[in-house]
């Protein structure tokens, strides 16, 4: 199923910062919708009251299939994919997402943060991943990267085969929202060819 770029929703009555195009980009990147969040937990058990009896279960065939993550495509060139991914992360954080809920994957060169952190050694780098208390950046083909509620993929290069295999893996890692930053024609062509 091809991805369709999200159309930005602009409301004139809502003030906010003006988007400034990144160097090498002529138009601002559309801002992603933050996506679904887990429901807040109720207070302590003593405040919740009695637990109702469970409803009778239905046969497995009558249950709806589990829905996958919401998918958004942010148009970006290969050179602008990292900037678009960083802008998506900033928006997600600004709208209340916890940093530990976000995983950023790259299909080409590593994100500068990942390259910097890897310079201190792989043990330290992966310890940050396992702590799950900050945004984590990894290569799309990093087997050790786990799932998170939000996965952002920067299609910033890489062979077509690498990008084609990275997208389903990223979708499997995304619990609620998958954001793909890349050239819509290339992404849709690779998804169609990979099916």
Coordinates of C-alpha atoms in Angstrom, one line a residue:
X1 CA 0.0 0.0 0.0
X2 CA 1.7 3.3 -1.1
X3 CA 2.2 6.0 1.5
X4 CA 0.6 9.3 0.9
X5 CA 2.4 12.5 2.2
X6 CA 0.6 14.1 5.1
X7 CA -0.9 17.4 4.3
X8 CA 0.0 20.0 6.9
X9 CA -3.0 21.4 8.9
X10 CA -2.6 25.1 9.4
X11 CA -5.2 27.0 11.4
X12 CA -4.9 30.8 11.1
X13 CA -6.3 31.3 14.6
X14 CA -3.5 29.3 16.2
X15 CA -0.3 31.4 16.6
X16 CA 3.0 29.6 16.5
X17 CA 6.6 29.7 15.2
X18 CA 7.1 30.2 11.5
X19 CA 8.8 27.3 9.7
X20 CA 12.2 28.3 8.3
X21 CA 13.5 26.1 5.4
X22 CA 16.7 24.2 6.2
X23 CA 19.7 24.9 4.0
X24 CA 19.2 23.1 0.6
X25 CA 15.5 22.9 1.0
X26 CA 13.1 25.3 -0.7
X27 CA 10.0 24.6 1.3
X28 CA 9.4 23.8 5.0
X29 CA 8.9 20.2 5.9
X30 CA 5.3 19.3 6.6
X31 CA 4.9 18.7 10.4
X32 CA 3.7 15.2 11.4
X33 CA 0.7 14.6 13.6
X34 CA 1.9 13.4 17.0
X35 CA -0.1 10.2 16.7
X36 CA -1.9 8.1 19.3
X37 CA -0.6 8.0 22.9
X38 CA -1.2 5.4 25.6
X39 CA -4.2 6.1 27.9
X40 CA -3.3 7.7 31.2
X41 CA -3.2 5.3 34.1
X42 CA -5.9 5.7 36.8
X43 CA -4.9 6.5 40.4
X44 CA -4.1 4.0 43.1
X45 CA -6.2 0.8 43.3
X46 CA -8.0 2.0 46.4
X47 CA -9.4 5.0 44.5
X48 CA -10.6 3.0 41.5
X49 CA -13.3 1.0 43.3
X50 CA -14.4 -2.6 42.6
X51 CA -13.2 -4.3 39.4
X52 CA -16.2 -5.2 37.2
X53 CA -16.5 -8.9 36.1
X54 CA -14.9 -9.6 32.7
X55 CA -17.3 -9.7 29.7
X56 CA -17.8 -13.1 28.1
X57 CA -15.2 -13.8 25.6
X58 CA -16.0 -14.0 21.9
X59 CA -14.7 -16.7 19.5
X60 CA -11.3 -15.8 18.1
X61 CA -12.7 -15.5 14.5
X62 CA -15.1 -12.7 15.6
X63 CA -12.3 -10.5 17.1
X64 CA -11.0 -7.7 14.9
X65 CA -7.4 -7.9 13.6
X66 CA -4.9 -5.8 15.5
X67 CA -4.2 -2.6 13.7
X68 CA -0.6 -1.6 12.9
X69 CA 1.0 1.7 13.6
X70 CA -0.2 4.9 12.0
X71 CA 2.1 5.7 9.1
X72 CA 3.1 9.2 8.0
X73 CA 5.3 10.2 5.1
X74 CA 7.2 13.5 5.2
X75 CA 8.5 14.5 1.8
X76 CA 12.3 15.1 2.0
X77 CA 15.2 14.8 -0.3
X78 CA 18.1 12.4 0.5
X79 CA 20.1 15.4 1.7
X80 CA 17.1 16.8 3.8
X81 CA 15.9 13.5 5.3
X82 CA 18.0 13.9 8.5
X83 CA 16.7 17.5 9.0
X84 CA 13.1 16.4 8.4
X85 CA 13.6 13.5 10.9
X86 CA 15.0 16.0 13.5
X87 CA 12.1 18.4 12.9
X88 CA 9.7 15.5 13.4
X89 CA 11.4 14.5 16.7
X90 CA 11.3 18.1 17.9
X91 CA 7.5 18.3 17.2
X92 CA 6.9 15.0 18.9
X93 CA 8.7 16.2 22.0
X94 CA 7.0 19.6 21.9
X95 CA 3.6 17.8 21.8
X96 CA 4.3 15.7 24.9
X97 CA 6.0 12.5 23.7
X98 CA 8.6 11.3 26.2
X99 CA 12.1 11.1 24.7
X100 CA 12.3 7.4 25.5
X101 CA 9.4 6.6 23.3
X102 CA 11.2 7.7 20.1
X103 CA 13.6 5.7 17.9
X104 CA 15.2 7.3 14.8
X105 CA 16.6 5.0 12.1
X106 CA 18.7 6.0 9.2
X107 CA 19.1 4.1 5.9
X108 CA 22.3 5.9 4.7
X109 CA 25.0 7.6 6.8
X110 CA 24.5 7.4 10.6
X111 CA 22.8 10.3 12.4
X112 CA 25.5 12.7 13.8
X113 CA 24.4 11.8 17.4
X114 CA 24.8 8.1 16.7
X115 CA 28.3 8.6 15.2
X116 CA 29.3 10.7 18.2
X117 CA 28.0 8.3 20.8
X118 CA 29.6 5.3 19.0
X119 CA 32.9 7.0 19.3
X120 CA 32.8 6.2 23.0
X121 CA 32.3 2.5 22.3
X122 CA 29.4 0.1 21.5
X123 CA 28.8 -0.9 25.1
X124 CA 28.1 2.7 26.2
X125 CA 26.0 3.4 23.0
X126 CA 23.7 0.3 23.5
X127 CA 23.5 1.0 27.2
X128 CA 21.7 4.2 26.3
X129 CA 19.4 2.3 24.1
X130 CA 18.5 -0.2 26.8
X131 CA 17.9 2.6 29.4
X132 CA 15.1 3.9 27.2
X133 CA 15.2 7.4 28.7
X134 CA 16.1 9.4 25.6
X135 CA 15.6 9.5 21.9
X136 CA 17.8 6.8 20.4
X137 CA 19.4 7.0 16.9
X138 CA 20.5 3.8 15.0
X139 CA 21.1 2.4 11.6
X140 CA 18.0 0.9 10.1
X141 CA 19.7 -2.5 9.8
X142 CA 20.8 -2.5 13.5
X143 CA 19.4 -5.8 14.7
X144 CA 19.7 -4.8 18.4
X145 CA 17.4 -1.8 18.1
X146 CA 14.2 -2.6 19.9
X147 CA 10.7 -1.4 19.4
X148 CA 9.4 1.9 20.7
X149 CA 6.0 3.6 20.4
X150 CA 7.3 6.0 17.7
X151 CA 9.8 5.2 15.0
X152 CA 11.1 7.8 12.6
X153 CA 12.9 6.6 9.5
X154 CA 15.2 9.0 7.6
X155 CA 15.7 7.7 4.1
X156 CA 19.0 9.5 3.7
X157 CA 20.6 7.2 1.2
X158 CA 21.4 3.5 1.1
X159 CA 20.8 1.0 -1.7
X160 CA 17.2 0.4 -2.8
X161 CA 17.3 -3.1 -1.3
X162 CA 18.4 -1.7 2.1
X163 CA 15.6 0.8 2.1
X164 CA 13.0 -1.8 1.0
X165 CA 14.0 -4.1 3.8
X166 CA 14.2 -1.3 6.4
X167 CA 10.6 -0.1 6.0
X168 CA 8.9 -3.3 7.1
X169 CA 11.4 -3.7 10.0
X170 CA 10.7 -0.2 11.1
X171 CA 7.0 -0.8 10.9
X172 CA 7.3 -3.9 13.1
X173 CA 9.3 -1.8 15.7
X174 CA 6.8 1.1 15.8
X175 CA 4.1 0.6 18.4
X176 CA 1.8 3.5 17.5
X177 CA 3.4 5.7 14.9
X178 CA 5.8 5.3 12.0
X179 CA 7.1 8.5 10.3
X180 CA 9.1 8.1 7.1
X181 CA 11.1 11.1 5.9
X182 CA 12.1 10.7 2.3
X183 CA 11.3 11.1 -1.3
X184 CA 7.6 10.0 -1.7
X185 CA 8.1 8.7 -5.2
X186 CA 11.1 6.5 -4.2
X187 CA 9.5 5.3 -1.0
X188 CA 6.2 4.4 -2.7
X189 CA 8.1 2.7 -5.6
X190 CA 10.2 0.6 -3.2
X191 CA 7.2 -0.4 -1.2
X192 CA 5.3 -1.4 -4.3
X193 CA 8.3 -3.4 -5.6
X194 CA 8.8 -5.0 -2.3
X195 CA 5.3 -6.4 -2.0

